[in-house]
PDB file of C-alpha atoms in Angstrom:
ATOM      1  CA  MET A   1      -0.004  -0.003  -0.002  1.00 63.00           C
ATOM      2  CA  ILE A   2       2.813   2.430   0.845  1.00 64.00           C
ATOM      3  CA  GLU A   3       4.640   1.492  -2.344  1.00 66.00           C
ATOM      4  CA  GLY A   4       1.551   2.294  -4.390  1.00 71.00           C
ATOM      5  CA  PHE A   5       1.194   5.623  -2.620  1.00 74.00           C
ATOM      6  CA  PHE A   6       4.776   6.596  -3.466  1.00 70.00           C
ATOM      7  CA  GLN A   7       4.378   5.490  -7.084  1.00 72.00           C
ATOM      8  CA  LEU A   8       1.097   7.375  -7.418  1.00 78.00           C
ATOM      9  CA  THR A   9       2.399  10.612  -5.910  1.00 76.00           C
ATOM     10  CA  THR A  10       5.560  10.486  -8.008  1.00 75.00           C
ATOM     11  CA  ALA A  11       3.608   9.844 -11.199  1.00 78.00           C
ATOM     12  CA  LEU A  12       1.145  12.626 -10.397  1.00 81.00           C
ATOM     13  CA  GLY A  13       4.031  14.979  -9.658  1.00 77.00           C
ATOM     14  CA  ILE A  14       5.682  14.259 -12.995  1.00 80.00           C
ATOM     15  CA  ILE A  15       2.401  14.585 -14.887  1.00 85.00           C
ATOM     16  CA  GLY A  16       1.668  17.794 -12.989  1.00 82.00           C
ATOM     17  CA  LEU A  17       5.063  19.171 -13.987  1.00 81.00           C
ATOM     18  CA  ALA A  18       4.370  18.408 -17.643  1.00 85.00           C
ATOM     19  CA  VAL A  19       0.963  20.101 -17.481  1.00 88.00           C
ATOM     20  CA  VAL A  20       2.305  23.179 -15.692  1.00 84.00           C
ATOM     21  CA  TRP A  21       5.294  23.405 -18.028  1.00 81.00           C
ATOM     22  CA  GLN A  22       3.088  23.253 -21.137  1.00 87.00           C
ATOM     23  CA  ALA A  23       0.578  25.714 -19.654  1.00 86.00           C
ATOM     24  CA  ASN A  24       3.409  28.132 -18.938  1.00 82.00           C
ATOM     25  CA  PHE A  25       4.560  27.940 -22.548  1.00 82.00           C
ATOM     26  CA  LEU A  26       0.996  28.528 -23.734  1.00 86.00           C
ATOM     27  CA  ILE A  27       0.570  31.522 -21.424  1.00 84.00           C
ATOM     28  CA  ASP A  28       4.006  32.786 -22.481  1.00 80.00           C
ATOM     29  CA  MET A  29       2.770  33.093 -26.067  1.00 84.00           C
ATOM     30  CA  PHE A  30       0.022  35.494 -24.992  1.00 84.00           C
ATOM     31  CA  THR A  31       1.904  37.659 -22.473  1.00 77.00           C
ATOM     32  CA  LEU A  32       3.187  40.990 -23.631  1.00 76.00           C
ATOM     33  CA  SER A  33       4.818  42.654 -20.661  1.00 85.00           C
ATOM     34  CA  PRO A  34       8.399  41.824 -19.677  1.00 86.00           C
ATOM     35  CA  ASP A  35       7.398  41.631 -16.002  1.00 88.00           C
ATOM     36  CA  GLN A  36       4.882  38.890 -16.750  1.00 85.00           C
ATOM     37  CA  LYS A  37       7.484  36.976 -18.747  1.00 83.00           C
ATOM     38  CA  LYS A  38       9.941  37.194 -15.840  1.00 88.00           C
ATOM     39  CA  GLY A  39       7.273  35.871 -13.476  1.00 86.00           C
ATOM     40  CA  LEU A  40       6.535  32.965 -15.794  1.00 83.00           C
ATOM     41  CA  LYS A  41      10.231  32.187 -16.059  1.00 85.00           C
ATOM     42  CA  ARG A  42      10.473  32.061 -12.247  1.00 88.00           C
ATOM     43  CA  HIS A  43       7.407  29.822 -12.131  1.00 83.00           C
ATOM     44  CA  LYS A  44       8.920  27.431 -14.698  1.00 83.00           C
ATOM     45  CA  ARG A  45      12.125  27.256 -12.671  1.00 87.00           C
ATOM     46  CA  SER A  46      10.308  26.514  -9.431  1.00 87.00           C
ATOM     47  CA  ALA A  47       8.198  23.809 -11.135  1.00 82.00           C
ATOM     48  CA  LEU A  48      11.349  22.201 -12.512  1.00 82.00           C
ATOM     49  CA  LYS A  49      13.039  22.309  -9.092  1.00 86.00           C
ATOM     50  CA  SER A  50       9.995  20.643  -7.534  1.00 81.00           C
ATOM     51  CA  ALA A  51      10.054  17.879 -10.133  1.00 78.00           C
ATOM     52  CA  VAL A  52      13.774  17.283  -9.644  1.00 81.00           C
ATOM     53  CA  VAL A  53      13.283  17.027  -5.888  1.00 81.00           C
ATOM     54  CA  LEU A  54      10.393  14.607  -6.409  1.00 76.00           C
ATOM     55  CA  VAL A  55      12.267  12.402  -8.869  1.00 75.00           C
ATOM     56  CA  VAL A  56      15.601  12.440  -7.019  1.00 78.00           C
ATOM     57  CA  LEU A  57      14.478  12.073  -3.404  1.00 75.00           C
ATOM     58  CA  GLY A  58      12.423   8.921  -3.913  1.00 69.00           C
ATOM     59  CA  PRO A  59      15.260   6.737  -5.234  1.00 72.00           C
ATOM     60  CA  LEU A  60      17.744   8.461  -2.932  1.00 76.00           C
ATOM     61  CA  TYR A  61      15.592   7.615   0.083  1.00 71.00           C
ATOM     62  CA  THR A  62      15.295   4.023  -1.126  1.00 71.00           C
ATOM     63  CA  VAL A  63      19.054   3.609  -1.451  1.00 74.00           C
ATOM     64  CA  ALA A  64      20.044   5.520   1.679  1.00 76.00           C
ATOM     65  CA  GLY A  65      17.209   4.037   3.745  1.00 74.00           C
ATOM     66  CA  SER A  66      18.094   0.479   2.819  1.00 73.00           C
ATOM     67  CA  MET A  67      21.740   1.139   3.666  1.00 79.00           C
ATOM     68  CA  MET A  68      20.725   2.525   7.071  1.00 80.00           C
ATOM     69  CA  GLY A  69      18.247  -0.286   7.659  1.00 78.00           C
ATOM     70  CA  LEU A  70      15.099   1.837   7.703  1.00 72.00           C
ATOM     71  CA  PRO A  71      12.022  -0.408   7.361  1.00 72.00           C
ATOM     72  CA  LEU A  72      10.030   2.035   5.196  1.00 66.00           C
ATOM     73  CA  ALA A  73      12.754   2.102   2.526  1.00 62.00           C
ATOM     74  CA  GLN A  74      11.852  -1.431   1.445  1.00 62.00           C
ATOM     75  CA  CYS A  75       8.305  -0.281   0.666  1.00 64.00           C
ATOM     76  CA  VAL A  76       9.420   2.426  -1.761  1.00 61.00           C
ATOM     77  CA  ASN A  77       9.763   1.125  -5.308  1.00 60.00           C
ATOM     78  CA  LEU A  78       9.449   3.790  -7.969  1.00 58.00           C
ATOM     79  CA  VAL A  79      10.229   1.525 -10.900  1.00 57.00           C
ATOM     80  CA  PRO A  80       6.982   1.108 -12.869  1.00 54.00           C
ATOM     81  CA  TRP A  81       7.795  -2.347 -14.330  1.00 47.00           C
TER      82      TRP A  81
END
C-alpha cells in the first residue's frame, strides 16, 4: 500500500510538472509585458526544481534508507515495471 502511494504521488508529480510546463509555454505566447514573462520564467524554474526534488528524493531515500536499515525504505519502489 505504501509502495503504491509513493508510485502514485511520483507519477502525479511528474504529470503535474508536464501540465504546468506546457501551460506556462502557452501563457508565455500570450503575455506581452516583460514583468509577466519574468514571473513565468520564475514559475517554470520553481516547477522544474519541484520535479527534480520529487524524482531524485524517492530513489535516494530508497538507497540511503536500505543502507541505514530503515524499514520504510523497502516499501518504496518507484520503478513502474
